[in-house]
Amino acid sequence: MNDETLTTATDWVARGDSVALATVVRTYRSAPRPIGSVFAVSSSGEMAGSVSGGCVEGDIYGAAQAMFADNTSAPRLIHYGISDDLALEVGLACGGELWVSLDHFRARPVLRRGAIATIFNGDQNGEGLVFDADSGALTGTLAGDLRTIAEQTIADAVAREESIALDLEGELVLFVESIHPAPRVIVVGAVDTAEALCRMTKTLGWRTAIVDPRAKFATPERIPSADVILTSWPDKAYPELALEAADHLVVLTHDPKIDDPAISLALNLDVGYVGALGSRRTQEKRNARLRESGNTDEQIGRIYGPVGLDIGAHSPAETAVAILAEIIGYRSGRGGQPLKHTTGRIHPSEETAS
Amino acid sequence: MNDETLTTATDWVARGDSVALATVVRTYRSAPRPIGSVFAVSSSGEMAGSVSGGCVEGDIYGAAQAMFADNTSAPRLIHYGISDDLALEVGLACGGELWVSLDHFRARPVLRRGAIATIFNGDQNGEGLVFDADSGALTGTLAGDLRTIAEQTIADAVAREESIALDLEGELVLFVESIHPAPRVIVVGAVDTAEALCRMTKTLGWRTAIVDPRAKFATPERIPSADVILTSWPDKAYPELALEAADHLVVLTHDPKIDDPAISLALNLDVGYVGALGSRRTQEKRNARLRESGNTDEQIGRIYGPVGLDIGAHSPAETAVAILAEIIGYRSGRGGQPLKHTTGRIHPSEETAS
């Protein structure tokens, strides 16, 4: 959605308009759009994207028109606190709050994975840093202690794949937007659980790919929800998919000829989540084979097998829920027990009002 | 899918055809269709439904034609063991096996919730029992020790909502088909997580309903995946939905005016799974209010709050996975930890070859 809005904004600039870009940099309680959501306004009066359920866009539209009138405007950070009455009307849970940055739209750095840090208010208002995690390059104009803080926060944001807003002294706010491809689940084995898993994974906005050398299995008719289907063995498919450590691999074929190389190659690429279907006895026999073919105990210990959380899943769709829940838990380092029986924070990072 | 096949079979009978009905009564390893799946053949040569990925229907078609030719045929139980070579071609994981019953199609007892038991082979071949769990009525012709065994197995099948096949002495096989409405998830609060939850729940083939008195929230535009949307308070909506103990309730509004009666009424209807969104502090305050308004500690202890498994869910879709995984685990009495870290059986009931 952001991509569309930014493309539209680029088009408006290309034809000569001034364009203002509003970005959600912080939310508290039930804000309707996540951090990083954008809303663009052209000097011709057009709008694209959204930063709320519609309740604050009108105000931002006005602020953007004022910005076009005053060419020297620096970036602004605007706070919206939503009263309970308004909340009920516009679809916000009571007490939602959001902070929106407003600035002239500029071409954004092209990043596959990394972060963009911007400081609001103070002497360096609008200055920032850009970190490209693929090349390791760090560029930008932010200086002094703020640069040190920004570098640390960028490292956090990249590791957690989450945008971060920090309150600093003197009303300074540091916003670090995390840029990362949507998480990807690679499923080896075009079995019935694969379709259920791809369908549920897509619901999260994540990407999916199916790998299966068996042409009768690996068809779009059997797995219509998959983004990509490769009728190949893992050694051919992984390079084609550019499989990397950040991916999540789920191996479902039950056939050692396919499962063993699928797992072994992934362990050697240091793919973080490698899940494998099969009974406990299947796991033992497979682990023995993987050990014989040269995988270390440490590598084998990383396999999530039997794959999925212990929820008594039975049907393919239930198994898909068990697997996807385990992957989400893996990403946030959580154990999967009912929250009722645990203590501590519910979300991996929860914004709180200062 | 079964319903369609049975309707088609009824139509064939109505126009004067003989009809044979094949039913999957037992599976071992990766059989492509679950227990209870049906395949019908008419004496005019038509087919409907399926009991496998297509590999055994041809054989059943032939057996059905033989049955039409020989009017005295008793029910048969046919075993299909699938070789690895065939498995690869037809979409079965290697070694899948299934047992299929074949009999003349008869009008089935109309049950909302209950079980149908049938014995195969031996003196009472084809005799059975029908249990209606709503009325408690048990009818049928099965006699002696077999009746006792069938009654016990019916109780198990109804409690687990799962069909059961039992091997008995002398090649007897008891098949108990569980009849039950698809599980239902009632969501109070037409918030963003509600749509994600309804969408994922539908993927399981379950039913969903939304309850929210706020007309701006409770719209098909906001929650397109819900089967039913009631713009009402819980005290009106629950009777309309015929809410019962077998339902699963998830309360999401964050608003005590709606959440408190939604939970309190459900606890007093003995709804088994009552999940409630909100921070740990919200739970404490809500529990205190529920206690004050007359709910017992035992009732309050049954609430799943904070709702969902501890997987670090953040987005609405991730939260939906956490909730649905908890509900599946609740239904099978499982804890939710990664299977990797648990011991024992993976599925709540797993068919094994004798």
XYZ file of C-alpha atoms in Angstrom:
708
model
C 0.000 0.000 0.000
C 2.881 2.314 0.865
C 4.579 1.410 -2.412
C 1.526 2.514 -4.393
C 1.302 5.784 -2.500
C 5.004 6.528 -3.036
C 4.704 5.738 -6.757
C 1.743 8.092 -7.003
C 3.691 10.785 -5.148
C 6.634 10.324 -7.530
C 4.264 10.778 -10.486
C 2.900 14.000 -8.993
C 6.437 15.365 -8.554
C 7.352 14.331 -12.118
C 4.535 16.433 -13.554
C 5.681 19.460 -11.509
C 3.546 19.411 -8.379
C 4.788 19.992 -4.871
C 4.036 16.947 -2.749
C 3.779 16.591 1.034
C 4.300 13.211 2.651
C 2.873 12.325 6.058
C 4.263 9.228 7.819
C 3.037 7.496 10.983
C 6.129 7.526 13.193
C 4.600 6.404 16.458
C 1.367 4.924 17.739
C -0.104 4.399 21.172
C -2.929 1.976 21.944
C -5.217 1.172 19.039
C -4.059 3.428 16.237
C -5.628 2.290 12.979
C -2.491 2.274 10.787
C 0.920 0.892 11.730
C 4.141 2.868 12.071
C 5.538 3.690 8.634
C 2.145 4.119 6.942
C 2.153 7.070 4.556
C -0.316 9.631 3.194
C 0.577 11.971 0.327
C -0.989 15.306 -0.662
C -0.269 17.113 -3.944
C -0.283 20.875 -4.409
C -3.127 20.245 -6.918
C -5.187 18.940 -4.011
C -4.992 15.181 -4.569
C -4.568 12.630 -1.789
C -3.197 9.057 -1.664
C -2.609 6.502 1.083
C -3.671 6.877 4.691
C -2.271 7.347 8.178
C -5.499 6.725 10.107
C -8.983 5.446 9.556
C -9.794 8.776 7.959
C -10.097 10.941 11.057
C -6.829 12.881 10.812
C -6.230 13.047 7.056
C -8.362 16.186 6.801
C -6.164 18.002 9.273
C -2.983 16.833 7.551
C -4.391 17.971 4.225
C -4.701 21.477 5.671
C -1.190 21.377 7.143
C 0.165 20.251 3.752
C -1.481 23.177 1.963
C 0.105 25.542 4.532
C 3.464 23.868 3.864
C 3.119 24.411 0.093
C 2.391 28.111 0.774
C 5.487 28.467 2.968
C 8.443 27.118 0.999
C 10.875 27.225 3.901
C 8.954 24.739 6.067
C 11.031 22.203 7.965
C 9.651 18.753 8.790
C 6.972 18.733 11.469
C 5.875 16.117 13.941
C 2.141 16.300 14.687
C 0.425 14.532 17.570
C -3.158 13.321 17.359
C -4.915 12.206 20.524
C -8.341 10.826 19.808
C -11.218 11.377 22.185
C -13.477 8.458 23.036
C -16.505 9.964 21.274
C -14.615 10.496 18.039
C -13.025 7.062 18.385
C -16.396 5.336 18.310
C -17.389 7.185 15.132
C -14.209 6.724 13.132
C -13.340 3.160 14.079
C -10.561 3.740 16.597
C -10.568 1.891 19.878
C -10.905 4.464 22.635
C -7.838 6.502 23.431
C -5.817 5.717 20.298
C -3.012 8.209 19.673
C -0.623 8.745 16.819
C 2.306 10.906 15.848
C 2.609 11.796 12.174
C 5.607 13.419 10.493
C 4.915 15.877 7.672
C 7.585 16.856 5.169
C 8.187 17.570 1.514
C 8.227 14.310 -0.407
C 11.657 13.291 -1.604
C 12.866 10.282 -3.571
C 13.553 7.606 -0.972
C 16.761 5.637 -0.821
C 16.287 2.252 -2.509
C 16.879 -0.430 0.110
C 16.064 -4.113 0.136
C 16.883 -4.477 3.807
C 18.019 -1.722 6.177
C 16.661 1.350 7.957
C 16.091 5.075 7.525
C 16.557 7.243 10.647
C 15.170 10.792 10.902
C 15.353 13.259 13.794
C 12.464 15.632 14.488
C 12.751 18.999 16.277
C 15.906 20.657 17.590
C 18.984 21.841 15.700
C 19.150 18.846 13.401
C 15.396 18.716 12.594
C 14.970 16.631 9.427
C 18.529 15.264 9.358
C 18.976 11.517 9.152
C 20.919 8.357 8.388
C 20.362 5.569 5.875
C 21.680 2.070 6.521
C 21.822 -0.550 3.768
C 22.024 -3.912 5.556
C 22.966 -5.774 2.372
C 26.070 -3.676 1.638
C 26.699 -2.469 5.200
C 26.827 1.151 3.929
C 25.788 3.896 6.354
C 25.197 7.351 4.877
C 23.618 10.574 6.060
C 24.064 13.927 7.695
C 23.058 13.313 11.316
C 25.964 14.211 13.628
C 27.197 14.023 17.225
C 25.490 12.083 20.025
C 22.289 11.847 18.020
C 24.184 9.953 15.338
C 25.434 7.458 17.936
C 21.900 6.945 19.273
C 20.532 6.631 15.741
C 23.140 4.016 14.810
C 22.203 1.885 17.829
C 18.502 2.247 17.108
C 19.053 1.331 13.451
C 20.789 -1.866 14.559
C 17.773 -2.698 16.768
C 15.246 -1.889 14.052
C 17.066 -4.051 11.487
C 17.394 -6.978 13.890
C 13.732 -6.812 14.914
C 12.457 -5.858 11.450
C 10.379 -3.201 13.181
C 10.258 0.560 12.954
C 11.122 2.313 16.219
C 10.248 5.771 17.605
C 12.313 7.140 20.500
C 11.604 10.172 22.690
C 14.790 12.058 23.439
C 15.516 15.095 25.608
C 14.312 18.539 24.512
C 11.266 17.239 22.571
C 13.526 15.490 20.082
C 12.006 12.402 18.492
C 14.062 9.855 16.593
C 12.136 7.797 14.064
C 13.811 4.757 12.537
C 11.874 3.115 9.754
C 12.738 -0.520 9.173
C 12.914 -1.572 5.531
C 12.747 -5.264 4.857
C 11.195 -7.681 2.397
C 8.029 -9.367 3.700
C 8.969 -12.565 5.541
C 9.058 -15.593 3.283
C 8.023 -19.195 3.884
C 9.515 -21.784 1.517
C 7.567 -25.037 1.521
C 9.230 -28.181 0.199
C 6.509 -30.638 -0.809
C 3.366 -29.650 -2.702
C 1.138 -31.694 -0.376
C -2.303 -30.702 0.907
C -0.896 -29.005 4.003
C 1.248 -26.865 1.672
C -1.799 -25.166 0.148
C -3.321 -24.476 3.573
C 0.023 -23.124 4.788
C 0.470 -20.844 1.756
C -3.096 -19.541 2.083
C -2.673 -18.673 5.769
C 0.799 -17.244 5.282
C -0.499 -14.890 2.568
C -3.099 -13.625 5.048
C -0.137 -12.245 7.049
C 1.113 -10.367 3.978
C 4.119 -12.687 3.785
C 5.554 -14.331 0.658
C 5.460 -18.055 -0.117
C 7.229 -20.441 -2.472
C 6.715 -24.142 -3.163
C 9.557 -26.489 -4.091
C 8.786 -29.996 -5.315
C 10.502 -31.973 -8.084
C 7.355 -34.068 -8.679
C 5.534 -32.482 -11.612
C 2.171 -34.010 -10.679
C 2.344 -32.384 -7.243
C 3.814 -28.987 -7.995
C 0.945 -27.413 -9.934
C -0.940 -24.111 -9.484
C -4.171 -26.169 -9.395
C -3.015 -27.994 -6.275
C -1.369 -24.972 -4.602
C -3.215 -21.908 -5.942
C -2.122 -19.736 -2.997
C 1.627 -20.067 -3.578
C 3.379 -16.965 -4.926
C 6.001 -19.111 -6.665
C 6.059 -22.809 -7.591
C 9.338 -24.424 -8.614
C 9.203 -27.958 -10.026
C 12.793 -28.644 -9.068
C 14.975 -30.385 -6.523
C 16.149 -28.200 -3.643
C 19.717 -27.836 -5.021
C 18.300 -26.174 -8.140
C 15.432 -24.335 -6.440
C 17.331 -22.689 -3.571
C 19.675 -20.604 -5.751
C 16.732 -19.647 -7.979
C 14.814 -18.444 -4.902
C 17.966 -16.822 -3.450
C 17.214 -18.691 -0.226
C 18.853 -16.921 2.703
C 19.113 -17.045 6.494
C 16.082 -14.755 6.919
C 13.794 -17.247 5.152
C 11.659 -19.879 6.860
C 11.769 -23.396 5.465
C 9.070 -26.016 5.998
C 9.742 -29.511 4.686
C 6.662 -31.668 4.197
C 7.265 -34.415 1.635
C 7.835 -37.412 3.997
C 10.229 -38.640 1.303
C 13.913 -38.816 2.377
C 15.043 -38.391 -1.248
C 13.596 -34.864 -1.183
C 13.422 -33.972 2.521
C 17.039 -34.834 3.380
C 18.738 -32.594 0.819
C 16.095 -29.884 1.420
C 17.028 -29.780 5.111
C 20.751 -30.331 4.727
C 21.210 -27.556 2.160
C 19.165 -25.137 4.283
C 21.156 -25.900 7.440
C 24.332 -25.131 5.528
C 22.860 -21.832 4.313
C 22.146 -21.067 8.013
C 18.416 -20.686 7.349
C 17.109 -19.809 10.819
C 13.827 -21.678 10.841
C 13.891 -25.167 9.354
C 10.747 -27.151 10.174
C 10.263 -30.797 9.223
C 7.036 -32.807 9.245
C 6.952 -36.375 10.496
C 6.529 -38.548 13.539
C 9.088 -38.581 16.325
C 10.473 -41.835 14.900
C 10.801 -40.221 11.457
C 12.765 -37.364 13.059
C 15.155 -39.785 14.768
C 15.817 -41.731 11.580
C 16.211 -38.534 9.557
C 18.562 -36.990 12.097
C 20.704 -40.139 11.966
C 20.899 -39.854 8.158
C 21.708 -36.140 8.341
C 24.467 -36.867 10.874
C 25.907 -39.565 8.620
C 25.948 -37.212 5.649
C 28.065 -34.710 7.589
C 25.715 -32.360 9.453
C 26.814 -31.484 12.979
C 24.705 -32.098 16.086
C 24.418 -28.337 16.489
C 22.986 -28.029 12.974
C 20.579 -30.914 13.512
C 19.512 -29.456 16.850
C 18.263 -26.378 15.016
C 15.595 -28.340 13.097
C 12.028 -27.762 14.266
C 10.853 -31.350 14.032
C 8.156 -32.411 14.428
C 7.243 -29.054 12.916
C 4.607 -26.852 14.556
C 3.217 -26.007 17.969
C 1.655 -28.711 20.120
C -1.999 -27.812 19.540
C -3.249 -31.249 18.520
C -3.520 -30.218 14.871
C -5.170 -32.850 12.722
C -6.483 -31.525 9.411
C -4.138 -29.885 6.878
C -5.526 -26.446 7.805
C -5.017 -27.065 11.533
C -1.477 -28.256 10.823
C -0.896 -25.054 8.848
C -1.999 -22.992 11.888
C 0.359 -24.995 14.127
C 3.289 -24.386 11.757
C 2.572 -20.705 11.156
C 2.142 -20.074 14.892
C 5.514 -21.723 15.494
C 7.162 -19.544 12.841
C 5.689 -16.349 14.322
C 6.877 -17.490 17.777
C 10.319 -18.306 16.375
C 10.594 -14.792 14.913
C 9.838 -13.170 18.262
C 11.569 -15.728 20.459
C 8.363 -16.864 22.167
C 7.436 -20.283 23.510
C 3.834 -20.775 22.391
C 2.162 -21.477 25.725
C -1.252 -19.890 26.279
C -0.691 -16.265 27.323
C -2.987 -17.029 30.220
C -0.244 -19.227 31.684
C 2.707 -16.928 31.028
C 3.834 -13.634 32.467
C 5.472 -10.604 30.903
C 4.873 -8.633 27.745
C 2.370 -9.860 25.186
C 3.850 -8.157 22.140
C 7.520 -8.359 21.199
C 7.670 -4.564 21.307
C 4.857 -2.420 22.447
C 4.823 1.333 21.977
C 3.926 3.188 25.154
C 3.124 6.847 25.582
C 5.783 8.780 27.408
C -18.503 -31.870 0.034
C -20.111 -34.956 1.576
C -23.445 -33.126 1.753
C -23.367 -32.459 -1.995
C -22.536 -36.066 -2.763
C -25.353 -37.346 -0.533
C -27.834 -34.937 -2.119
C -26.779 -36.138 -5.561
C -27.171 -39.764 -4.446
C -30.646 -39.009 -3.089
C -31.585 -37.514 -6.471
C -30.354 -40.638 -8.279
C -32.472 -42.850 -5.997
C -35.501 -40.578 -6.483
C -35.393 -41.082 -10.258
C -35.216 -44.875 -9.797
C -31.516 -45.710 -9.953
C -29.737 -48.080 -7.637
C -26.939 -46.223 -5.854
C -23.815 -47.557 -4.148
C -22.114 -45.482 -1.466
C -18.450 -45.902 -0.581
C -17.222 -44.355 2.688
C -13.674 -43.986 4.009
C -13.834 -45.758 7.372
C -10.165 -45.885 8.214
C -6.891 -44.415 7.005
C -3.266 -45.144 7.726
C -0.409 -42.710 7.029
C -1.088 -40.165 4.314
C -4.442 -41.130 2.894
C -5.733 -38.316 0.686
C -9.297 -38.074 2.082
C -10.306 -38.116 5.744
C -12.442 -40.749 7.466
C -16.087 -40.253 6.560
C -15.445 -39.055 2.997
C -17.954 -40.532 0.548
C -18.095 -41.542 -3.122
C -21.364 -42.486 -4.822
C -21.944 -44.540 -7.976
C -25.322 -44.791 -9.761
C -26.532 -47.824 -11.692
C -26.601 -45.471 -14.732
C -22.822 -45.173 -14.353
C -22.514 -41.728 -12.775
C -20.034 -40.882 -10.018
C -19.949 -38.185 -7.299
C -17.615 -37.358 -4.430
C -14.293 -39.042 -3.732
C -12.584 -41.340 -1.265
C -9.015 -40.889 -2.549
C -7.029 -38.702 -4.878
C -8.540 -40.693 -7.751
C -6.504 -43.880 -7.506
C -9.110 -46.215 -6.012
C -12.378 -44.821 -7.380
C -12.008 -46.907 -10.553
C -11.865 -50.106 -8.538
C -14.835 -49.068 -6.386
C -16.790 -48.235 -9.526
C -16.310 -51.837 -10.680
C -17.287 -53.246 -7.263
C -20.416 -51.066 -7.297
C -21.473 -52.394 -10.697
C -21.000 -55.948 -9.373
C -23.145 -55.013 -6.362
C -25.947 -53.720 -8.631
C -25.824 -57.036 -10.551
C -26.099 -59.078 -7.316
C -29.069 -57.756 -5.360
C -28.321 -59.717 -2.199
C -24.931 -58.095 -1.532
C -24.150 -57.254 2.073
C -21.897 -54.295 2.958
C -18.227 -54.842 2.134
C -15.090 -53.423 3.634
C -12.318 -53.032 1.051
C -8.662 -52.390 1.876
C -6.384 -50.393 -0.409
C -2.659 -50.413 0.233
C -0.838 -48.091 -2.071
C 2.607 -48.912 -3.395
C 5.265 -46.223 -3.457
C 5.369 -46.048 -7.257
C 1.634 -45.527 -7.551
C 1.725 -43.081 -4.649
C 4.089 -40.763 -6.486
C 1.803 -40.687 -9.514
C -1.533 -40.205 -7.790
C -0.555 -37.750 -5.092
C -0.377 -40.012 -2.059
C 2.589 -39.879 0.254
C 4.315 -43.233 0.162
C 2.638 -46.082 1.946
C -0.795 -44.521 2.376
C -3.540 -47.057 3.091
C -7.272 -46.788 3.350
C -10.269 -48.937 4.161
C -13.484 -48.134 2.275
C -16.945 -49.483 3.047
C -19.242 -50.160 0.127
C -22.988 -50.555 0.562
C -26.315 -49.682 -0.996
C -27.072 -46.023 -0.392
C -29.829 -45.445 2.143
C -31.366 -42.277 3.523
C -29.184 -41.295 6.459
C -30.548 -40.442 9.890
C -30.799 -36.670 10.273
C -28.535 -35.663 13.151
C -27.185 -32.297 14.205
C -24.775 -33.815 16.688
C -24.248 -37.510 17.383
C -22.770 -40.625 15.797
C -23.605 -43.519 13.478
C -21.979 -46.876 14.290
C -21.748 -49.716 11.742
C -20.209 -53.168 12.096
C -18.483 -54.834 9.142
C -18.057 -58.598 8.653
C -19.292 -61.384 10.924
C -22.853 -62.329 11.855
C -24.043 -58.743 12.285
C -22.401 -57.385 9.098
C -24.084 -54.064 8.271
C -25.966 -53.723 11.572
C -25.540 -50.516 13.515
C -26.555 -47.900 16.084
C -27.535 -44.251 15.752
C -27.022 -41.818 18.635
C -28.622 -38.374 18.664
C -26.624 -36.322 21.158
C -29.207 -33.515 21.240
C -32.094 -35.765 22.335
C -30.009 -38.543 23.916
C -31.879 -41.128 21.793
C -30.023 -44.320 20.882
C -31.592 -46.520 18.195
C -30.466 -49.453 16.079
C -30.233 -53.191 15.655
C -26.727 -54.014 16.839
C -26.874 -56.546 19.714
C -24.803 -58.228 22.403
C -21.188 -57.391 23.246
C -20.780 -55.535 19.973
C -23.533 -53.161 21.055
C -21.707 -52.464 24.328
C -18.454 -51.744 22.483
C -20.284 -49.583 19.949
C -21.966 -47.537 22.693
C -18.599 -46.805 24.332
C -17.027 -45.902 21.009
C -19.964 -43.645 20.153
C -19.405 -41.767 23.448
C -15.720 -41.302 22.519
C -16.493 -40.181 18.976
C -19.070 -37.625 20.154
C -16.744 -36.240 22.841
C -13.810 -35.939 20.413
C -15.944 -34.940 17.424
C -13.980 -37.490 15.442
C -14.916 -40.615 13.553
C -13.331 -43.781 14.919
C -12.524 -47.172 13.340
C -11.836 -50.133 15.634
C -10.418 -53.550 14.738
C -12.185 -56.296 16.658
C -11.654 -60.054 16.828
C -12.546 -62.240 13.858
C -11.927 -59.549 11.219
C -14.794 -57.467 12.584
C -14.410 -53.728 12.094
C -16.509 -51.174 13.932
C -16.839 -47.815 12.224
C -18.320 -44.911 14.178
C -18.928 -41.789 12.151
C -19.069 -38.603 14.188
C -21.759 -36.129 13.117
C -21.343 -32.596 14.347
C -21.770 -29.055 13.122
C -18.500 -27.410 12.049
C -16.915 -25.703 15.071
C -17.981 -22.098 15.467
C -16.054 -19.025 16.578
C -18.141 -16.092 17.806
C -16.204 -12.830 17.793
C -17.468 -9.924 19.877
C -16.031 -6.716 18.441
C -15.835 -5.961 14.720
C -12.230 -4.718 14.996
C -9.427 -5.335 12.505
C -8.307 -8.518 14.244
C -11.878 -9.820 13.850
C -11.626 -9.877 10.051
C -8.253 -11.643 10.139
C -9.645 -14.157 12.645
C -12.774 -14.860 10.569
C -10.695 -15.276 7.407
C -8.331 -17.784 9.016
C -11.127 -19.620 10.807
C -12.990 -20.114 7.516
C -9.839 -21.703 6.072
C -10.387 -24.488 8.628
C -13.939 -25.024 7.330
C -15.334 -23.656 10.597
C -18.194 -21.177 11.016
C -17.855 -17.605 12.275
C -20.149 -14.905 13.621
C -19.495 -11.286 14.589
C -21.359 -9.532 17.403
C -20.986 -5.766 17.841
C -23.679 -3.242 18.777
C -21.768 -0.421 17.030
C -23.291 -0.041 13.577
C -20.213 1.665 12.122
C -18.055 -1.312 13.095
C -20.317 -4.239 12.345
C -20.457 -4.056 8.554
C -19.763 -6.633 5.832
C -17.299 -4.139 4.314
C -15.151 -4.262 7.451
C -15.566 -7.998 8.122
C -16.214 -9.584 4.702
C -15.124 -13.050 5.908
C -17.742 -13.390 8.672
C -20.549 -15.871 7.990
C -22.953 -13.864 10.159
C -22.812 -10.279 11.464
C -25.186 -9.205 14.237
C -25.341 -5.507 15.077
C -26.593 -6.209 18.586
C -25.536 -6.369 22.202
C -24.537 -9.831 23.436
C -27.808 -10.372 25.374
C -29.745 -10.064 22.097
C -27.173 -11.725 19.854
C -26.482 -14.888 21.871
C -30.058 -16.248 21.724
C -30.231 -15.380 18.023
C -27.007 -17.334 17.421
C -28.153 -20.137 19.757
C -24.804 -19.810 21.506
C -23.947 -23.044 23.298
C -21.179 -24.695 25.289
C -19.580 -26.147 22.140
C -18.978 -22.650 20.693
C -15.772 -20.652 21.038
C -16.083 -17.019 22.068
C -13.441 -14.366 21.427
C -14.025 -10.923 22.924
C -12.044 -8.119 21.312
C -13.704 -4.739 21.836
C -11.526 -3.358 24.695
C -14.738 -1.655 25.869
C -16.058 -2.878 29.258
C -19.615 -1.877 28.281
C -19.543 -4.601 25.612
C -16.808 -6.992 26.771
C -18.107 -7.491 30.322
C -21.624 -8.679 29.444
C -20.226 -10.644 26.475
C -17.971 -12.618 28.819
C -20.358 -12.860 31.759
C -23.250 -14.194 29.677
C -20.983 -16.753 27.980
C -19.578 -17.993 31.303
C -23.116 -18.542 32.519
C -23.939 -20.490 29.338
C -20.871 -22.639 30.137
C -19.246 -21.779 26.797
C -16.016 -23.789 26.985
C -13.594 -21.409 25.328
C -13.951 -17.747 26.280
C -10.978 -15.667 25.148
C -10.557 -11.986 25.979
C -8.133 -9.498 24.416
C -6.278 -6.977 26.532
C -3.170 -6.366 28.594
C -2.562 -8.209 31.832
C -3.700 -5.099 33.719
C -6.922 -5.009 31.654
C -7.547 -8.651 32.618
C -7.092 -7.895 36.321
C -9.465 -4.965 36.257
C -12.012 -6.891 34.182
C -11.833 -9.929 36.446
C -12.461 -7.674 39.453
C -15.558 -6.244 37.732
C -16.791 -9.719 36.758
C -16.318 -10.891 40.348
C -18.263 -7.886 41.644
C -21.127 -8.584 39.254
C -21.496 -12.112 40.631
C -19.228 -14.418 38.633
C -17.394 -17.036 40.686
C -13.603 -17.405 40.770
C -14.012 -20.752 39.036
C -15.926 -19.080 36.181
C -13.401 -16.272 35.899
C -10.544 -18.792 35.949
C -11.933 -20.311 32.765
C -11.350 -17.125 30.740
C -8.457 -17.293 28.271
C -7.090 -13.828 28.882
C -4.923 -12.447 27.481
C -6.320 -14.440 24.566
C -4.017 -16.449 22.314
C -0.772 -18.381 22.430
C 2.445 -16.658 23.427
C 3.975 -16.304 19.965
C 4.763 -12.583 20.087
C 1.893 -11.761 17.744
C 1.870 -8.142 16.668
C -0.226 -7.472 13.565
C -3.948 -8.290 13.465
C -3.229 -11.343 11.274
C -0.526 -12.608 13.643
C -2.909 -12.108 16.570
C -5.529 -14.112 14.667
C -3.037 -16.990 14.280
C -2.252 -16.833 18.024
C -5.959 -16.993 18.903
C -6.860 -19.718 16.418
C -3.893 -21.835 17.509
C -5.055 -21.492 21.123
C -8.592 -22.560 20.183
C -7.324 -25.625 18.292
C -5.123 -26.485 21.290
C -8.059 -25.969 23.662
C -10.169 -28.394 21.610
C -7.537 -31.122 21.832
C -6.307 -30.317 25.326
C -2.808 -29.369 24.167
C -0.396 -26.808 25.608
C 1.001 -25.031 22.565
C 4.725 -25.523 23.114
C 6.822 -26.326 20.041
C 6.426 -30.058 19.314
C 10.198 -30.157 19.223
C 10.205 -29.575 22.984
C 7.393 -31.951 23.916
C 7.052 -35.713 23.960
C 4.180 -38.018 23.133
C 1.656 -38.138 20.339
C 1.468 -35.327 17.818
C -2.161 -35.757 16.781
C -5.012 -36.048 19.249
C -5.863 -39.407 17.710
C -3.754 -41.083 15.140
C -4.923 -44.110 13.198
C -2.388 -46.891 13.190
C -2.346 -50.011 11.060
C -3.152 -53.167 12.929
